[in-house]
C-alpha cells in the first residue's frame, strides 16, 4: 500500500522533494502541499498533484496523510515538527532542525513523546560516494579512522538577508552543519572540542549582518581522533565538497572537481567545468534520503539521521561559532 | 496541454522510458502500454499507470494517443514504425531503427508519407558531455575538426542468443551503431569508407553464432577528415565510452573512467570504481532525449536524430562488417 | 672499471646523451665527441668533457673507446653503425636505425659479423609507466592481451625540410616508429597486416613535400590480436602519447595529460598545463636506456631493443605508408 | 669561471646534493667533501670526486672553496653555519636551520656579520608546481589570497631515535616546517597565531619519545587571512603533499596522487601507484634550489629562502607545538 505524504513548504528544497515524491520514490503518494506564500501551493499542486493548502495545520489535520516532509524556513522547523508529532505524523525535516539546542531538544522531546519517527535531511549520508566510503570504513579497509578532513565550499555568498546571524546562524552553522554531521557520522565518535579561525575577507558587506566568509576549524574527538574543516563562500570556481578520512591502514578521499565529462584541450591548457552548486552535487542524495525514510518507516528501523544527530551537529556549530568570537577552543555541549 | 503517449514494448529499455515519461519529462501523460509478453504490460501499468495492452495495434487505434515510444525488439522496429506512421502517431524509436538499409528506407518512407516525426534513440546526442562538446565545436573552439576517435567498450559479452548476427547484426552493428552515429554527428560530415580488423579473441563461444568480440575500424570522411573506432566486449573493468575530436586549433576529449567520487587509498595504491554499464553511463541522456522529442513536437522542429541518421549509421555498420569479412576497405552506401 | 664512450653526433639528441653519460649514468666516461658541424664538438667538449673531433672515423680509431652512442642524422645511421661495428665498438644507435629494410639488414649483418652489441633508442621501452605496464602483463594481471591502442601526437609539424618523405620517411614512419615498436613489444606478437587512412588536413604546406599530418592505422597481429594507432601533428594542446592494452582479464592505460601538478581554478573552469614535447615526456627514459645499455654490456645480455626490433618497426611503418598511398591493407615484410 | 663548492655532511641529503653538484648544476665544481663518519667522505669522493675530509673545519680552511652545502644533522647546523660564515664561505644549509629561535638568531647574526649569503633548503619553493602557483598569484589570477591549506603526509613514522622531541623537535616542527614556510611564502603575509589539535593515534611507541603522529593546525595571518595544515605520519598509501590557495577570484590546487602514469584496470576497479617519499616527490626541486643558489651568488641577489625565513617557520612550529601541549591558541614569536 502506498505511503501517503504531505509536503509542508514548497520553496527551493520543497520543490526538490515534491519532484522525488512523485517520481523517483516508489509506492508513495503526495496527498497535499501546504505553503503560506500566495499561489505557491496551488502552482506546485498543478505540477506534482495533491491538494493545495495555505496553512500547514490543515494539512496535519488530514487523516489520509501518514508522513510529512517539512521544508519550511529554518526558524519554523521546531514549531512544525512539534505540531506534526502531535498530529501523529511521521516526519522528514530538512536540515537544520534548529539553530539552537533548546529548539532541537524541544523537537526531539515532542517526537519521542508522540512515538513518531524523525529523520533529518543530511544529504551527505545519502550521497553514493559517502555511502561507499562508510562501507569501506565498516569493512575495515582503512583500519582505525584517526583524522577527518572536510571542505565545504560555495561559489558565492548568500543574500545579506539570509546571511544575518539571527536568520542563518552565521556561515559556520549554516554551511558547516553538513561537515559537522559528516564529521560525527563517518568517524563514529563525538566531537568534544573545536577551535576556529575565520574572517570576513572577500565580501565586506557581510560584516554589516554579522557574518563571515571564510573559516577553518579544528576538531577533537571523544576517542582521541582529530579533525579539520575549512569553509569558504568564495570558491568562485564552483561548489566543492571534499571529505577525507585517514586511518591506520589506509585512507578515503571523496572529491568531485569535474561536472560534465568533457576535457577541452587548447595550447598548453586542458580544462573542464565544475559542479555548479549543491543541488547538482547532491541530486541523487535527495532521492535516496526520501527512499531511506520510506524504508525506515516500512521496516520500523531507526532513521539514518535522527533528531539527536541534528542536535549534535548544531552543538558543534554553536561551539565553533563561539570559538570564532572568543578566540579560544570551546568544549561542545553534549548533554 | 499534456502530450499523450503510448509505450510499445516494456522490456529493459521500455522500462527506462516509462520511468522518464512519468517522472522527469514535464507535461506528458502515459496513456497506454502495449507488450505481448504475458503480464508485462499489466505489471508496468501497475507501476507507471496507463492502460495495459497486449497488441500494439490496439494502442495505435486509440485516438487519445498522439505519440508513441517504440522499445520493441529491433527486428520489429520497421513494422511498428510503419504502423504507427499509418496511424498518424509521432514516433520515438529506440536504436537501431533497422539492421538493413531496406528496413531503414521503408520506415523513412512511411514516416515521410504520413507526415509524422521520427526520432531515433541515439543516446550520446543527449549526453551532457557530448552536448557540451558539440557546443564547443560550433563555437569554433577547436577550429576545423580533422580526426574523430571513439571507444565503445562493454564489460562482458551479450547472450549467445542475442549475439547471433541475424539477431543483433553482429558486434560491429550492434555496439558500433552509437559510434557511427556520433562519428557523423560530431564531425559534421559523412563517412565514405571504412576498413576493419577484428576477431573472436576472448569468448570463443561467440564464433558458433558468427560473432566477434573485438574490432578496430578506420573511417574516411567525405570532407577528407579521418576517424578511428575501437570496440570490445571484454573491457572487463567496466563500461567505457570515450569520444575524442581533434581539430586544427584544439581538441575535445570525453571520458568517464570513475563512477562514484571516492578514492580508496592503500599502500602504494589508489583506486576507484568504474561505470557499470550503459544504463548508468547514459542515465541522464534517456530523460533528455524524451524531453527533446517533446520539445521538437511542440516547436515543430526537426528531431536531433532522424530516420536518415539511423540509415546512415546503419550503412557504416554494414560496410564495417563487410570490411571485416572481406579484409578490404569498403565504401559506405550513402544513396 | 669505467666503460669508455664516444659520442657521434651532438645535435639535439646527442646533447641529451652527452648529459646523461656525464651525470646520471654511473661508471662510464665520455672520452670523445665527434661532429662535423663547425664548432659543435668543441663546444660540447667544453661542457661535458672529452676530446672534440670533426670526423667520426677518428673517434672510431681510438682504442680507448669501447662503446659509441650514435646520434647523427638518420640517413647516416647505417654507414656509421657499419663503421663502428667494423671498429669493434659496442653500439647504441638513436632511432630509427634506417628508413629502409635494406639499411636495417645491412646494419644488422655488420653488427652480427663483428660480434658487437647494437641497441636502438626506442625510448618508450624505458619509460617508467611502460615498464610498469610490461611487468603487469608479464605477471598476468590482464590475462591475454588482445587489443593494442596507441596515440602518438605532436603539438606542431616539423620543418618542411625535415618532413620531406625522403628525409623523414614521412609522418607515419617518422612519428609512428615508436608506436610500431611499442605495438610489437607490449603485445608479444608480430604485426602482419596494416591498413591506413590519412591526410594532409591542417598544414597544407606539407603536401608540397609529400607529407601528411594525420593518420589512423589498423593492425592485425600474427596471433590474431588487433591494434590501432592514431598519429597527428596538430595536437596543438601539447605532446600526447597514450598506450593502452586490453586483455581478457583487465586492461592497462598509460596517459600523461598533465605536466606540472597544479590546478588553476576559475569560475566554472579548472585547468592545468600539458606536456610540452617528447623530451620532457621521456626525460627519464633517455637516462634509463643508456643505463640499460651499460648493464647489457657488463652482463653480456641481449639488449632490450635490437637491430631486428628496429627492422620490424620500420617494416610496419613502410607497410602503413604504402597502405595510405594505395588505399588497401598491406602485409608487413617480416622476412 | 666555475664556482667551487665544499660539501659538509654526506648522509641521505648530502648524497642528493653531491649528485646535483656534479651533474645537473652547471659551472660548479665539487672540491671537497667532509663527513666524520668512518669512510663516508672517502666513499662519496670515489663517486663524485673531490677531496675527502673527516673534519669540516679542514674543509672550511681551504681557500679554493667559495661556497658550502651543509647537510649535517640538524643540531649541528648552527655551529657549522657560524664557522662557515667566519671562514667567509657562501652557505647553502639544509632545513631546518635550527630547532630553536636562539639558534636561528645566532646563525643569522653570524652570516650578517660575515657578509656572506645563507640560503635554506626549503624544497617546495623550487618545486615546479609551487613555482607555477606563485607565478599565478603574482599575476593576479586568483585575486587576493585569503585561505591557505596544506597537507604534509608521510607514509610511515620515522625511527624512534629520530622522533625524540629533543632530536627532531617533534612531528610538528620536523614535518611541518615545510608547511610553515610555504604558508608564509605563498600567502605573502606572516602567521601571527596558531592553534593545534593532535595526538599519538597510530604508533603508540612514539609516546615514549614524546612525539605524536597526527596533527591539525589553524593559522591566522597578519593581514587577516586564515590557514589550515594537516600533518600525519600514517598516510600509509604514500607520500602526499597538497597545497591550496583560495583567493577572491580563483583558487590554486597542487596535488600529486599518482606517480607512474599507468592505470591498471580490473573488474570495477581502476588503480594507480602513489609517490613513494619526499625524495621522489621533490627530486627536481633539489637540483633547482642549488641552481638558484648559484644564480643568486653570481647575480648578487638575495636568496629565495633566507635565514629569516627559516627563523619565521621555526617560530610557527614552536608555537604550534606549544598550542598542542597547552590546548590554547598561541601567538607566534616574530621579534
PDB file of C-alpha atoms in Angstrom, chain A residues 144 146-151 153 193-203 214-220 223-232 234-237 240 242 244 246-251 253 257 324 326-329, chain D residues 144 146-151 153 193-203 214-220 223-232 234-237 240 242 244 246-251 253 257 324 326-329:
ATOM      1  CA  UNK A 144      41.059   2.738  12.643  1.00  0.00           C
ATOM      2  CA  UNK A 146      42.168   8.821  13.104  1.00  0.00           C
ATOM      3  CA  UNK A 147      41.811  12.016  11.100  1.00  0.00           C
ATOM      4  CA  UNK A 148      38.794  13.626   9.435  1.00  0.00           C
ATOM      5  CA  UNK A 149      39.100  16.382   6.839  1.00  0.00           C
ATOM      6  CA  UNK A 150      36.322  18.156   5.072  1.00  0.00           C
ATOM      7  CA  UNK A 151      35.958  21.164   2.825  1.00  0.00           C
ATOM      8  CA  UNK A 153      32.890  25.492  -0.286  1.00  0.00           C
ATOM      9  CA  UNK A 193      36.214  20.399  21.371  1.00  0.00           C
ATOM     10  CA  UNK A 194      36.549  22.823  18.480  1.00  0.00           C
ATOM     11  CA  UNK A 195      38.680  25.846  17.685  1.00  0.00           C
ATOM     12  CA  UNK A 196      38.094  28.267  14.876  1.00  0.00           C
ATOM     13  CA  UNK A 197      39.822  30.982  12.912  1.00  0.00           C
ATOM     14  CA  UNK A 198      37.778  32.960  10.442  1.00  0.00           C
ATOM     15  CA  UNK A 199      37.040  36.276   8.946  1.00  0.00           C
ATOM     16  CA  UNK A 200      35.161  38.411   6.525  1.00  0.00           C
ATOM     17  CA  UNK A 201      37.807  38.546   3.822  1.00  0.00           C
ATOM     18  CA  UNK A 202      36.131  38.798   0.437  1.00  0.00           C
ATOM     19  CA  UNK A 203      32.632  40.213   0.860  1.00  0.00           C
ATOM     20  CA  UNK A 214      35.947  32.028   5.453  1.00  0.00           C
ATOM     21  CA  UNK A 215      36.702  29.783   8.409  1.00  0.00           C
ATOM     22  CA  UNK A 216      38.941  26.916   9.447  1.00  0.00           C
ATOM     23  CA  UNK A 217      38.000  24.682  12.334  1.00  0.00           C
ATOM     24  CA  UNK A 218      39.968  22.109  14.320  1.00  0.00           C
ATOM     25  CA  UNK A 219      38.113  19.189  15.884  1.00  0.00           C
ATOM     26  CA  UNK A 220      38.984  16.946  18.778  1.00  0.00           C
ATOM     27  CA  UNK A 223      38.040   8.871  21.141  1.00  0.00           C
ATOM     28  CA  UNK A 224      41.165  10.972  20.683  1.00  0.00           C
ATOM     29  CA  UNK A 225      40.923  11.337  16.905  1.00  0.00           C
ATOM     30  CA  UNK A 226      41.278  14.775  15.360  1.00  0.00           C
ATOM     31  CA  UNK A 227      39.636  16.611  12.506  1.00  0.00           C
ATOM     32  CA  UNK A 228      39.728  19.690  10.396  1.00  0.00           C
ATOM     33  CA  UNK A 229      37.166  21.589   8.398  1.00  0.00           C
ATOM     34  CA  UNK A 230      37.503  24.508   6.026  1.00  0.00           C
ATOM     35  CA  UNK A 231      34.581  26.619   4.893  1.00  0.00           C
ATOM     36  CA  UNK A 232      34.521  29.355   2.302  1.00  0.00           C
ATOM     37  CA  UNK A 234      34.377  32.362  -2.266  1.00  0.00           C
ATOM     38  CA  UNK A 235      35.224  29.128  -4.014  1.00  0.00           C
ATOM     39  CA  UNK A 236      34.386  31.140  -7.087  1.00  0.00           C
ATOM     40  CA  UNK A 237      35.280  28.189  -9.337  1.00  0.00           C
ATOM     41  CA  UNK A 240      33.328  21.995  -3.919  1.00  0.00           C
ATOM     42  CA  UNK A 242      35.595  17.153  -0.206  1.00  0.00           C
ATOM     43  CA  UNK A 244      38.684  12.644   3.646  1.00  0.00           C
ATOM     44  CA  UNK A 246      42.719   8.932   7.216  1.00  0.00           C
ATOM     45  CA  UNK A 247      43.016   5.650   9.017  1.00  0.00           C
ATOM     46  CA  UNK A 248      45.752   3.489  10.420  1.00  0.00           C
ATOM     47  CA  UNK A 249      45.787   1.233   7.360  1.00  0.00           C
ATOM     48  CA  UNK A 250      44.518   3.384   4.532  1.00  0.00           C
ATOM     49  CA  UNK A 251      42.579   6.488   3.665  1.00  0.00           C
ATOM     50  CA  UNK A 253      39.048  10.620  -0.280  1.00  0.00           C
ATOM     51  CA  UNK A 257      36.020  18.678  -9.141  1.00  0.00           C
ATOM     52  CA  UNK A 324      35.495  32.247  16.394  1.00  0.00           C
ATOM     53  CA  UNK A 326      36.209  34.374  21.579  1.00  0.00           C
ATOM     54  CA  UNK A 327      39.459  33.191  20.027  1.00  0.00           C
ATOM     55  CA  UNK A 328      39.768  30.138  22.255  1.00  0.00           C
ATOM     56  CA  UNK A 329      38.927  26.439  21.919  1.00  0.00           C
TER      57      UNK A 329
ATOM     58  CA  UNK D 144      43.605  38.339  -3.133  1.00  0.00           C
ATOM     59  CA  UNK D 146      42.529  34.600   1.692  1.00  0.00           C
ATOM     60  CA  UNK D 147      42.877  30.961   2.707  1.00  0.00           C
ATOM     61  CA  UNK D 148      45.881  28.639   2.757  1.00  0.00           C
ATOM     62  CA  UNK D 149      45.546  24.863   3.046  1.00  0.00           C
ATOM     63  CA  UNK D 150      48.296  22.336   3.137  1.00  0.00           C
ATOM     64  CA  UNK D 151      48.660  18.647   3.847  1.00  0.00           C
ATOM     65  CA  UNK D 153      51.725  13.429   4.923  1.00  0.00           C
ATOM     66  CA  UNK D 193      48.631  32.891  15.749  1.00  0.00           C
ATOM     67  CA  UNK D 194      48.269  29.132  15.604  1.00  0.00           C
ATOM     68  CA  UNK D 195      46.132  26.545  17.326  1.00  0.00           C
ATOM     69  CA  UNK D 196      46.719  22.828  17.231  1.00  0.00           C
ATOM     70  CA  UNK D 197      44.975  19.553  17.934  1.00  0.00           C
ATOM     71  CA  UNK D 198      46.989  16.376  17.707  1.00  0.00           C
ATOM     72  CA  UNK D 199      47.706  13.028  19.147  1.00  0.00           C
ATOM     73  CA  UNK D 200      49.592   9.803  19.092  1.00  0.00           C
ATOM     74  CA  UNK D 201      46.924   7.725  17.407  1.00  0.00           C
ATOM     75  CA  UNK D 202      48.548   5.039  15.301  1.00  0.00           C
ATOM     76  CA  UNK D 203      52.060   4.387  16.603  1.00  0.00           C
ATOM     77  CA  UNK D 214      48.756  13.297  13.645  1.00  0.00           C
ATOM     78  CA  UNK D 215      48.023  16.995  13.977  1.00  0.00           C
ATOM     79  CA  UNK D 216      45.781  19.714  12.591  1.00  0.00           C
ATOM     80  CA  UNK D 217      46.758  23.352  12.869  1.00  0.00           C
ATOM     81  CA  UNK D 218      44.798  26.558  12.312  1.00  0.00           C
ATOM     82  CA  UNK D 219      46.654  29.655  11.188  1.00  0.00           C
ATOM     83  CA  UNK D 220      45.823  33.319  11.476  1.00  0.00           C
ATOM     84  CA  UNK D 223      46.752  40.515   7.077  1.00  0.00           C
ATOM     85  CA  UNK D 224      43.629  38.739   8.356  1.00  0.00           C
ATOM     86  CA  UNK D 225      43.833  35.722   6.087  1.00  0.00           C
ATOM     87  CA  UNK D 226      43.474  32.257   7.598  1.00  0.00           C
ATOM     88  CA  UNK D 227      45.077  28.900   7.018  1.00  0.00           C
ATOM     89  CA  UNK D 228      44.967  25.263   7.878  1.00  0.00           C
ATOM     90  CA  UNK D 229      47.524  22.494   7.925  1.00  0.00           C
ATOM     91  CA  UNK D 230      47.173  18.776   8.478  1.00  0.00           C
ATOM     92  CA  UNK D 231      50.090  16.514   9.260  1.00  0.00           C
ATOM     93  CA  UNK D 232      50.125  12.760   9.535  1.00  0.00           C
ATOM     94  CA  UNK D 234      50.250   7.363   8.686  1.00  0.00           C
ATOM     95  CA  UNK D 235      49.347   8.243   5.119  1.00  0.00           C
ATOM     96  CA  UNK D 236      50.176   4.605   4.538  1.00  0.00           C
ATOM     97  CA  UNK D 237      49.232   4.910   0.868  1.00  0.00           C
ATOM     98  CA  UNK D 240      51.209  13.086  -0.103  1.00  0.00           C
ATOM     99  CA  UNK D 242      48.967  19.099  -1.163  1.00  0.00           C
ATOM    100  CA  UNK D 244      45.895  25.012  -1.870  1.00  0.00           C
ATOM    101  CA  UNK D 246      41.901  30.162  -2.170  1.00  0.00           C
ATOM    102  CA  UNK D 247      41.612  33.706  -3.383  1.00  0.00           C
ATOM    103  CA  UNK D 248      38.890  36.206  -4.002  1.00  0.00           C
ATOM    104  CA  UNK D 249      38.791  35.453  -7.734  1.00  0.00           C
ATOM    105  CA  UNK D 250      40.044  31.902  -8.050  1.00  0.00           C
ATOM    106  CA  UNK D 251      41.988  29.164  -6.359  1.00  0.00           C
ATOM    107  CA  UNK D 253      45.494  23.453  -6.008  1.00  0.00           C
ATOM    108  CA  UNK D 257      48.452  11.466  -6.055  1.00  0.00           C
ATOM    109  CA  UNK D 324      49.326  21.256  21.168  1.00  0.00           C
ATOM    110  CA  UNK D 326      48.685  23.666  26.229  1.00  0.00           C
ATOM    111  CA  UNK D 327      45.413  23.344  24.372  1.00  0.00           C
ATOM    112  CA  UNK D 328      45.139  27.035  23.578  1.00  0.00           C
ATOM    113  CA  UNK D 329      45.943  29.278  20.607  1.00  0.00           C
TER     114      UNK D 329
END
